[in-house]
mmCIF file of C-alpha atoms in Angstrom:
data_model
loop_
_atom_site.group_PDB
_atom_site.id
_atom_site.type_symbol
_atom_site.label_atom_id
_atom_site.label_comp_id
_atom_site.label_asym_id
_atom_site.label_seq_id
_atom_site.Cartn_x
_atom_site.Cartn_y
_atom_site.Cartn_z
ATOM 1 C CA MET F 1 3.169 25.234 9.274
ATOM 2 C CA GLY F 2 4.823 22.648 7.053
ATOM 3 C CA TYR F 3 3.192 21.235 3.918
ATOM 4 C CA PHE F 4 1.626 18.135 5.490
ATOM 5 C CA GLU F 5 0.397 20.077 8.516
ATOM 6 C CA ARG F 6 -1.388 22.426 6.131
ATOM 7 C CA VAL F 7 -2.814 19.499 4.133
ATOM 8 C CA HIS F 8 -4.231 18.114 7.376
ATOM 9 C CA ARG F 9 -5.577 21.492 8.484
ATOM 10 C CA LEU F 10 -7.202 22.441 5.184
ATOM 11 C CA THR F 11 -8.396 19.071 3.827
ATOM 12 C CA PRO F 12 -9.517 15.610 5.034
ATOM 13 C CA THR F 13 -6.501 14.028 3.272
ATOM 14 C CA ARG F 14 -3.964 12.320 5.544
ATOM 15 C CA PHE F 15 -0.301 11.381 5.052
ATOM 16 C CA TRP F 16 1.198 7.956 5.832
ATOM 17 C CA VAL F 17 4.880 7.109 5.435
ATOM 18 C CA ASN F 18 5.978 3.977 3.574
ATOM 19 C CA ASN F 19 8.944 1.657 4.320
ATOM 20 C CA PRO F 20 10.919 4.158 6.442
ATOM 21 C CA THR F 21 14.056 3.685 8.476
ATOM 22 C CA ILE F 22 13.648 4.549 12.169
ATOM 23 C CA SER F 23 15.146 8.020 11.665
ATOM 24 C CA GLN F 24 12.871 8.609 8.653
ATOM 25 C CA ALA F 25 9.864 7.502 10.699
ATOM 26 C CA ARG F 26 10.751 10.087 13.351
ATOM 27 C CA LEU F 27 11.080 12.813 10.713
ATOM 28 C CA ALA F 28 7.742 11.792 9.195
ATOM 29 C CA ILE F 29 6.002 11.882 12.584
ATOM 30 C CA GLU F 30 7.429 15.340 13.194
ATOM 31 C CA ALA F 31 6.161 16.406 9.749
ATOM 32 C CA GLY F 32 2.642 15.154 10.468
ATOM 33 C CA THR F 33 2.312 11.547 9.284
ATOM 34 C CA ILE F 34 -0.489 9.649 11.013
ATOM 35 C CA ALA F 35 0.582 6.039 10.301
ATOM 36 C CA CYS F 36 3.017 3.803 8.449
ATOM 37 C CA THR F 37 3.014 1.062 5.827
ATOM 38 C CA THR F 38 5.562 -1.639 5.093
ATOM 39 C CA ASN F 39 5.504 -4.456 2.547
ATOM 40 C CA PRO F 40 7.345 -7.759 1.987
ATOM 41 C CA THR F 41 10.393 -5.903 0.626
ATOM 42 C CA TYR F 42 10.808 -3.929 3.848
ATOM 43 C CA THR F 43 13.490 -5.938 5.655
ATOM 44 C CA ALA F 44 15.524 -6.484 2.481
ATOM 45 C CA LYS F 45 15.473 -2.717 1.872
ATOM 46 C CA MET F 46 16.462 -2.005 5.468
ATOM 47 C CA LEU F 47 19.426 -4.373 5.136
ATOM 48 C CA LYS F 48 20.745 -1.964 2.482
ATOM 49 C CA SER F 49 20.521 0.921 4.937
ATOM 50 C CA ASP F 50 23.608 1.910 6.935
ATOM 51 C CA GLU F 51 21.288 2.822 9.789
ATOM 52 C CA MET F 52 19.266 -0.387 9.931
ATOM 53 C CA ARG F 53 21.612 -3.120 8.697
ATOM 54 C CA PRO F 54 23.632 -3.578 11.938
ATOM 55 C CA ILE F 55 20.439 -3.802 14.001
ATOM 56 C CA LEU F 56 18.779 -6.363 11.731
ATOM 57 C CA MET F 57 21.907 -8.451 11.106
ATOM 58 C CA LYS F 58 22.326 -8.852 14.856
ATOM 59 C CA GLU F 59 18.792 -10.238 15.055
ATOM 60 C CA ILE F 60 19.314 -12.514 12.032
ATOM 61 C CA LEU F 61 22.477 -13.989 13.557
ATOM 62 C CA ARG F 62 20.700 -14.515 16.884
ATOM 63 C CA LEU F 63 17.880 -16.386 15.184
ATOM 64 C CA LYS F 64 20.297 -18.354 13.029
ATOM 65 C CA ALA F 65 22.056 -19.581 16.170
ATOM 66 C CA GLU F 66 18.736 -21.070 17.276
ATOM 67 C CA GLY F 67 18.780 -23.371 14.241
ATOM 68 C CA LEU F 68 15.742 -21.906 12.498
ATOM 69 C CA THR F 69 15.213 -22.212 8.752
ATOM 70 C CA ALA F 70 15.836 -19.235 6.482
ATOM 71 C CA SER F 71 12.080 -18.841 5.940
ATOM 72 C CA GLU F 72 11.396 -18.851 9.675
ATOM 73 C CA ILE F 73 14.147 -16.307 10.246
ATOM 74 C CA ALA F 74 12.787 -14.100 7.450
ATOM 75 C CA ALA F 75 9.313 -14.020 9.012
ATOM 76 C CA LYS F 76 10.648 -13.315 12.496
ATOM 77 C CA THR F 77 13.058 -10.639 11.273
ATOM 78 C CA GLN F 78 10.268 -8.927 9.343
ATOM 79 C CA ARG F 79 8.210 -8.835 12.547
ATOM 80 C CA TYR F 80 11.216 -7.573 14.508
ATOM 81 C CA ALA F 81 11.787 -4.737 12.029
ATOM 82 C CA VAL F 82 8.102 -3.778 11.982
ATOM 83 C CA LYS F 83 7.953 -3.836 15.799
ATOM 84 C CA LEU F 84 10.714 -1.215 15.896
ATOM 85 C CA LEU F 85 8.457 1.046 13.816
ATOM 86 C CA MET F 86 5.416 0.216 15.927
ATOM 87 C CA ASP F 87 7.228 1.479 19.006
ATOM 88 C CA GLU F 88 7.824 4.812 17.244
ATOM 89 C CA PHE F 89 4.143 5.121 16.309
ATOM 90 C CA ALA F 90 2.712 3.889 19.626
ATOM 91 C CA LYS F 91 2.126 7.386 21.000
ATOM 92 C CA LEU F 92 0.035 8.370 17.957
ATOM 93 C CA HIS F 93 -2.000 5.189 18.311
ATOM 94 C CA LYS F 94 -2.784 5.955 21.958
ATOM 95 C CA GLU F 95 -4.041 9.391 20.909
ATOM 96 C CA ASN F 96 -6.466 7.926 18.353
ATOM 97 C CA PRO F 97 -6.627 4.092 18.339
ATOM 98 C CA SER F 98 -9.217 3.910 15.564
ATOM 99 C CA ARG F 99 -7.342 6.099 13.103
ATOM 100 C CA MET F 100 -3.686 6.746 13.892
ATOM 101 C CA GLY F 101 -0.387 5.102 14.717
ATOM 102 C CA TYR F 102 -0.874 1.866 12.797
ATOM 103 C CA VAL F 103 2.078 0.095 11.180
ATOM 104 C CA SER F 104 1.245 -2.483 8.529
ATOM 105 C CA ILE F 105 2.893 -5.849 8.086
ATOM 106 C CA GLN F 106 2.712 -8.260 5.152
ATOM 107 C CA GLY F 107 4.704 -11.482 5.153
ATOM 108 C CA ASP F 108 5.996 -14.057 2.684
ATOM 109 C CA PRO F 109 4.379 -13.257 -0.697
ATOM 110 C CA THR F 110 4.960 -16.801 -1.945
ATOM 111 C CA LEU F 111 2.409 -18.119 0.575
ATOM 112 C CA GLU F 112 -0.449 -15.804 -0.382
ATOM 113 C CA HIS F 113 -2.225 -18.242 -2.711
ATOM 114 C CA ASP F 114 -3.771 -20.035 0.288
ATOM 115 C CA PRO F 115 -6.227 -18.268 2.661
ATOM 116 C CA ALA F 116 -5.104 -20.506 5.527
ATOM 117 C CA ASN F 117 -1.501 -19.305 5.171
ATOM 118 C CA ILE F 118 -2.570 -15.661 5.049
ATOM 119 C CA ILE F 119 -4.698 -16.082 8.168
ATOM 120 C CA LYS F 120 -1.958 -17.935 10.055
ATOM 121 C CA GLU F 121 0.622 -15.234 9.280
ATOM 122 C CA ALA F 122 -1.752 -12.371 10.057
ATOM 123 C CA GLU F 123 -2.721 -13.860 13.415
ATOM 124 C CA ALA F 124 0.958 -14.208 14.320
ATOM 125 C CA ASP F 125 1.632 -10.650 13.142
ATOM 126 C CA MET F 126 -1.146 -9.257 15.341
ATOM 127 C CA GLN F 127 0.649 -10.548 18.422
ATOM 128 C CA LEU F 128 3.178 -7.729 17.921
ATOM 129 C CA GLY F 129 0.886 -5.192 19.536
ATOM 130 C CA GLU F 130 -2.250 -3.082 19.333
ATOM 131 C CA ASN F 131 -0.992 -0.859 16.517
ATOM 132 C CA ALA F 132 -0.150 -3.666 14.100
ATOM 133 C CA ILE F 133 -2.403 -3.800 11.040
ATOM 134 C CA ALA F 134 -2.545 -6.743 8.637
ATOM 135 C CA LYS F 135 -1.840 -5.997 4.986
ATOM 136 C CA ILE F 136 -3.530 -8.560 2.729
ATOM 137 C CA PRO F 137 -3.717 -8.738 -1.085
ATOM 138 C CA VAL F 138 -7.116 -8.536 -2.761
ATOM 139 C CA THR F 139 -6.999 -11.811 -4.656
ATOM 140 C CA GLU F 140 -9.506 -14.654 -4.480
ATOM 141 C CA ALA F 141 -7.535 -16.178 -1.596
ATOM 142 C CA GLY F 142 -6.938 -12.836 0.069
ATOM 143 C CA ILE F 143 -10.621 -11.869 0.076
ATOM 144 C CA LYS F 144 -11.498 -15.099 1.897
ATOM 145 C CA ALA F 145 -8.808 -14.362 4.491
ATOM 146 C CA ILE F 146 -9.932 -10.743 4.856
ATOM 147 C CA GLU F 147 -13.555 -11.752 5.485
ATOM 148 C CA TYR F 148 -12.459 -14.263 8.143
ATOM 149 C CA LEU F 149 -10.048 -11.875 9.889
ATOM 150 C CA ALA F 150 -12.409 -8.897 9.721
ATOM 151 C CA ALA F 151 -15.031 -10.977 11.518
ATOM 152 C CA LYS F 152 -12.441 -11.362 14.292
ATOM 153 C CA ASN F 153 -12.017 -7.559 14.318
ATOM 154 C CA VAL F 154 -8.463 -7.643 12.998
ATOM 155 C CA PRO F 155 -7.515 -4.228 11.531
ATOM 156 C CA ILE F 156 -6.828 -4.634 7.823
ATOM 157 C CA ILE F 157 -5.290 -2.898 4.835
ATOM 158 C CA ALA F 158 -6.642 -4.515 1.675
ATOM 159 C CA THR F 159 -3.712 -4.143 -0.708
ATOM 160 C CA GLU F 160 -2.643 -4.799 -4.311
ATOM 161 C CA ILE F 161 -5.894 -3.236 -5.561
ATOM 162 C CA MET F 162 -5.482 -2.262 -9.206
ATOM 163 C CA SER F 163 -9.123 -2.256 -10.296
ATOM 164 C CA VAL F 164 -12.515 -0.971 -9.259
ATOM 165 C CA SER F 165 -13.903 -4.505 -9.242
ATOM 166 C CA GLN F 166 -11.317 -5.569 -6.618
ATOM 167 C CA CYS F 167 -12.306 -2.602 -4.481
ATOM 168 C CA ILE F 168 -16.011 -3.455 -4.607
ATOM 169 C CA ALA F 169 -15.426 -7.161 -3.956
ATOM 170 C CA VAL F 170 -13.296 -6.654 -0.864
ATOM 171 C CA CYS F 171 -15.610 -3.978 0.558
ATOM 172 C CA GLU F 172 -18.557 -6.341 0.141
ATOM 173 C CA ALA F 173 -16.552 -9.060 1.918
ATOM 174 C CA TYR F 174 -15.861 -6.681 4.791
ATOM 175 C CA LYS F 175 -19.578 -5.855 5.023
ATOM 176 C CA ARG F 176 -20.410 -9.573 5.188
ATOM 177 C CA SER F 177 -17.920 -10.022 8.023
ATOM 178 C CA LYS F 178 -19.793 -7.501 10.192
ATOM 179 C CA GLY F 179 -16.376 -6.429 11.477
ATOM 180 C CA THR F 180 -15.824 -3.088 13.168
ATOM 181 C CA ALA F 181 -12.023 -2.809 13.190
ATOM 182 C CA PRO F 182 -10.251 -0.208 11.002
ATOM 183 C CA PHE F 183 -10.372 -1.109 7.320
ATOM 184 C CA PHE F 184 -8.332 0.591 4.601
ATOM 185 C CA VAL F 185 -8.827 -0.031 0.886
ATOM 186 C CA THR F 186 -5.829 0.699 -1.306
ATOM 187 C CA CYS F 187 -5.462 1.937 -4.839
ATOM 188 C CA ILE F 188 -1.890 1.326 -6.007
ATOM 189 C CA ALA F 189 -1.818 4.069 -8.619
ATOM 190 C CA GLY F 190 1.948 4.213 -9.118
ATOM 191 C CA ILE F 191 2.447 0.515 -9.791
ATOM 192 C CA PHE F 192 -0.575 0.584 -12.085
ATOM 193 C CA ASP F 193 1.169 3.357 -14.038
ATOM 194 C CA ASP F 194 4.404 1.336 -14.134
ATOM 195 C CA CYS F 195 2.550 -1.611 -15.639
ATOM 196 C CA LEU F 196 0.985 0.517 -18.379
ATOM 197 C CA LYS F 197 4.342 2.149 -19.123
ATOM 198 C CA ASN F 198 5.873 -1.299 -19.560
ATOM 199 C CA GLN F 199 3.084 -2.322 -21.930
ATOM 200 C CA TYR F 200 3.530 0.933 -23.868
ATOM 201 C CA LYS F 201 7.269 0.259 -24.258
ATOM 202 C CA GLU F 202 6.406 -3.228 -25.511
ATOM 203 C CA ASN F 203 4.254 -1.590 -28.229
ATOM 204 C CA LYS F 204 1.036 -3.129 -26.922
ATOM 205 C CA PHE F 205 -0.871 0.095 -27.621
ATOM 206 C CA GLU F 206 -0.426 3.622 -28.946
ATOM 207 C CA ILE F 207 -1.250 6.690 -26.880
ATOM 208 C CA GLU F 208 0.016 10.169 -26.166
ATOM 209 C CA PRO F 209 2.467 9.933 -23.222
ATOM 210 C CA ASP F 210 0.797 12.950 -21.602
ATOM 211 C CA ILE F 211 -2.487 11.029 -21.488
ATOM 212 C CA LEU F 212 -0.867 7.813 -20.296
ATOM 213 C CA PHE F 213 0.732 9.776 -17.434
ATOM 214 C CA GLN F 214 -2.752 10.376 -15.986
ATOM 215 C CA ALA F 215 -3.922 6.742 -15.883
ATOM 216 C CA GLY F 216 -3.249 5.889 -12.240
ATOM 217 C CA CYS F 217 -4.731 9.158 -11.008
ATOM 218 C CA VAL F 218 -7.854 8.677 -13.143
ATOM 219 C CA LEU F 219 -8.237 5.159 -11.730
ATOM 220 C CA MET F 220 -7.895 6.254 -8.102
ATOM 221 C CA ARG F 221 -10.382 9.085 -8.550
ATOM 222 C CA ARG F 222 -12.785 6.570 -10.084
ATOM 223 C CA GLN F 223 -12.350 4.203 -7.126
ATOM 224 C CA TYR F 224 -12.900 7.091 -4.716
ATOM 225 C CA ARG F 225 -16.152 8.065 -6.434
ATOM 226 C CA VAL F 226 -17.421 4.472 -6.581
ATOM 227 C CA MET F 227 -16.762 3.953 -2.869
ATOM 228 C CA ARG F 228 -18.723 7.105 -2.045
ATOM 229 C CA GLU F 229 -21.574 6.468 -4.486
ATOM 230 C CA LYS F 230 -22.048 2.875 -3.308
ATOM 231 C CA GLN F 231 -21.430 3.855 0.330
ATOM 232 C CA LEU F 232 -18.812 1.153 0.641
ATOM 233 C CA PRO F 233 -17.031 0.686 3.978
ATOM 234 C CA GLY F 234 -13.401 1.566 4.493
ATOM 235 C CA ILE F 235 -11.016 4.463 3.959
ATOM 236 C CA LEU F 236 -9.313 4.752 0.581
ATOM 237 C CA LEU F 237 -5.525 4.501 0.941
ATOM 238 C CA GLY F 238 -3.397 5.592 -2.009
ATOM 239 C CA GLY F 239 -0.141 3.727 -2.463
ATOM 240 C CA GLY F 240 2.737 2.808 -4.731
ATOM 241 C CA ALA F 241 3.592 6.458 -5.427
ATOM 242 C CA ARG F 242 6.063 6.971 -8.255
ATOM 243 C CA GLY F 243 5.930 10.751 -8.357
ATOM 244 C CA LEU F 244 4.793 13.770 -6.371
ATOM 245 C CA HIS F 245 1.549 13.771 -8.353
ATOM 246 C CA HIS F 246 0.596 10.495 -6.690
ATOM 247 C CA PHE F 247 0.087 12.613 -3.583
ATOM 248 C CA THR F 248 -0.799 16.096 -4.793
ATOM 249 C CA GLU F 249 -3.481 14.958 -7.275
ATOM 250 C CA PHE F 250 -5.445 13.300 -4.458
ATOM 251 C CA VAL F 251 -5.297 16.126 -1.925
ATOM 252 C CA GLY F 252 -8.798 17.204 -0.941
ATOM 253 C CA GLY F 253 -10.205 13.691 -0.864
ATOM 254 C CA ALA F 254 -11.404 12.045 2.333
ATOM 255 C CA CYS F 255 -8.610 9.531 1.930
ATOM 256 C CA ASP F 256 -5.139 8.637 3.182
ATOM 257 C CA ILE F 257 -2.033 8.430 1.011
ATOM 258 C CA THR F 258 1.153 6.524 1.783
ATOM 259 C CA ILE F 259 4.447 7.724 0.292
ATOM 260 C CA ASN F 260 8.149 7.098 0.794
ATOM 261 C CA TRP F 261 9.993 9.607 2.947
ATOM 262 C CA LYS F 262 13.039 9.903 0.718
ATOM 263 C CA GLY F 263 12.250 11.083 -2.787
ATOM 264 C CA THR F 264 8.612 11.979 -2.163
ATOM 265 C CA ALA F 265 7.685 13.273 1.293
ATOM 266 C CA ASP F 266 10.974 15.133 1.715
ATOM 267 C CA LEU F 267 10.569 16.756 -1.705
ATOM 268 C CA LEU F 268 6.991 17.819 -0.955
ATOM 269 C CA LEU F 269 8.180 19.417 2.268
ATOM 270 C CA GLU F 270 11.011 21.161 0.450
ATOM 271 C CA ALA F 271 8.752 22.436 -2.343
ATOM 272 C CA ASP F 272 6.210 23.662 0.235
ATOM 273 C CA ALA F 273 3.685 24.235 -2.558
ATOM 274 C CA PRO F 274 0.207 25.650 -1.911
ATOM 275 C CA VAL F 275 -2.349 23.114 -0.727
ATOM 276 C CA ILE F 276 -4.859 22.737 -3.558
ATOM 277 C CA SER F 277 -7.757 20.252 -3.532
ATOM 278 C CA ARG F 278 -7.629 18.196 -6.715
ATOM 279 C CA MET F 279 -9.325 14.880 -5.908
ATOM 280 C CA ASP F 280 -12.620 15.996 -7.442
ATOM 281 C CA THR F 281 -11.003 17.259 -10.649
ATOM 282 C CA PRO F 282 -13.032 15.758 -13.530
ATOM 283 C CA THR F 283 -11.249 13.713 -16.184
ATOM 284 C CA PRO F 284 -11.596 15.252 -19.656
ATOM 285 C CA GLU F 285 -13.723 13.064 -21.907
ATOM 286 C CA TYR F 286 -11.024 12.761 -24.561
ATOM 287 C CA VAL F 287 -8.507 11.557 -21.941
ATOM 288 C CA LEU F 288 -10.847 8.851 -20.675
ATOM 289 C CA ASP F 289 -11.757 7.809 -24.229
ATOM 290 C CA GLU F 290 -8.083 7.262 -25.061
ATOM 291 C CA LEU F 291 -7.308 5.416 -21.837
ATOM 292 C CA LEU F 292 -10.270 3.084 -22.282
ATOM 293 C CA LYS F 293 -8.708 1.859 -25.537
ATOM 294 C CA ILE F 294 -6.024 0.190 -23.391
ATOM 295 C CA PRO F 295 -7.370 -3.260 -22.385
ATOM 296 C CA THR F 296 -5.666 -3.259 -18.970
ATOM 297 C CA PHE F 297 -7.034 0.175 -18.120
ATOM 298 C CA ALA F 298 -10.541 -0.701 -19.338
ATOM 299 C CA LYS F 299 -10.619 -3.810 -17.132
ATOM 300 C CA ALA F 300 -9.392 -1.794 -14.157
ATOM 301 C CA TYR F 301 -11.782 1.125 -14.664
ATOM 302 C CA THR F 302 -14.951 -0.865 -15.346
ATOM 303 C CA VAL F 303 -17.032 -1.853 -12.319
ATOM 304 C CA ASP F 304 -17.289 -5.488 -13.456
ATOM 305 C CA GLY F 305 -14.078 -5.556 -15.481
ATOM 306 C CA LEU F 306 -12.571 -8.545 -13.661
ATOM 307 C CA SER F 307 -13.788 -11.656 -11.861
ATOM 308 C CA GLU F 308 -12.274 -12.681 -8.520
ATOM 309 C CA LYS F 309 -10.414 -15.540 -10.212
ATOM 310 C CA GLU F 310 -8.664 -12.991 -12.461
ATOM 311 C CA TYR F 311 -7.358 -10.699 -9.718
ATOM 312 C CA ALA F 312 -4.112 -12.537 -8.957
ATOM 313 C CA ASP F 313 -3.125 -12.750 -12.631
ATOM 314 C CA PHE F 314 -4.083 -9.184 -13.575
ATOM 315 C CA PRO F 315 -0.853 -7.674 -15.018
ATOM 316 C CA PRO F 316 -0.508 -4.756 -12.536
ATOM 317 C CA VAL F 317 -1.092 -7.133 -9.611
ATOM 318 C CA GLU F 318 1.444 -9.584 -11.025
ATOM 319 C CA LEU F 319 3.985 -6.769 -11.366
ATOM 320 C CA PHE F 320 3.521 -5.677 -7.751
ATOM 321 C CA ARG F 321 3.709 -9.247 -6.439
ATOM 322 C CA SER F 322 6.868 -9.933 -8.476
ATOM 323 C CA GLN F 323 8.550 -7.003 -6.698
ATOM 324 C CA PHE F 324 7.524 -8.439 -3.334
ATOM 325 C CA GLU F 325 8.763 -11.901 -4.288
ATOM 326 C CA ALA F 326 12.101 -10.460 -5.417
ATOM 327 C CA GLY F 327 12.464 -8.559 -2.137
ATOM 328 C CA TRP F 328 11.640 -11.656 -0.093
ATOM 329 C CA ALA F 329 14.143 -13.698 -2.109
ATOM 330 C CA ASP F 330 16.799 -11.060 -1.385
ATOM 331 C CA LEU F 331 16.044 -11.366 2.327
ATOM 332 C CA ILE F 332 16.351 -15.163 2.220
ATOM 333 C CA LYS F 333 19.680 -14.828 0.403
ATOM 334 C CA GLU F 334 20.983 -12.380 3.019
ATOM 335 C CA ILE F 335 20.004 -14.829 5.769
ATOM 336 C CA GLU F 336 21.638 -17.793 4.044
ATOM 337 C CA ASN F 337 24.850 -15.814 3.529
ATOM 338 C CA ALA F 338 24.968 -14.398 7.051
#
């Protein structure tokens, strides 16, 4: 058995693949992935792929000939690219419609300040097929959209979660919706770590690098415990991996983890390390004491560390959104130059 097959056999942890090409998606399915995530950078990244660029450029040129705007073409091309993945994952979805074979889609990040825009895009995205799942940021606007869509039984990934307070707020919104569709609650540990590393380089705080390295993992374990203690709805979905530890440190948890194929999943397969449950590993008191001296970490870790109005401007969330906005801008530029 390969590494992910053993993870699935020995633990409740499940592997998703993030932003793959079609060939990478097929390799991931063969290796044991149960579902797939994409984000607003997906099409721009695929246009840099020798495999995917000819396919997507053909679609862009077809849409351009119809006289559509660059923004309209971007949205339609994103759906076209995601639909190609959905076709690959359709068989898994038929096997287990409540748990497997989903492919997420998240559109124009510049429109996510308005719940009406989020809802409109998500409803259009869901027309792609039964295994599409809406990916929506947990901001003040996003929570309103999630509650509305969940009530309509739209499957949802609540994304851009960088704090325990965001997790609790969106889970409570889902409960209010009385929805029954699949609901996944992210913790973007890797991007959270990137944000703290940036602040460290800017001399905003002093800390041992070995302790700082643990921040995202400590946060995700905290979110996992809070969800279980408060019996919150949803399945925790780890994301934004920036190292193998953003998978291996969470093995053993009743959670899913999404990782890139190249540079993460392929390396885990190659290493073929023993499957060891680490999700319930306690954080040493001195590590937590040091991390809590960092204002961003303290706000993220504390149950009531942020208000809903603060979510969108929380530095790790801003960092993640800026990457999405840059990717969407690259896509628009490619369309304009086509």
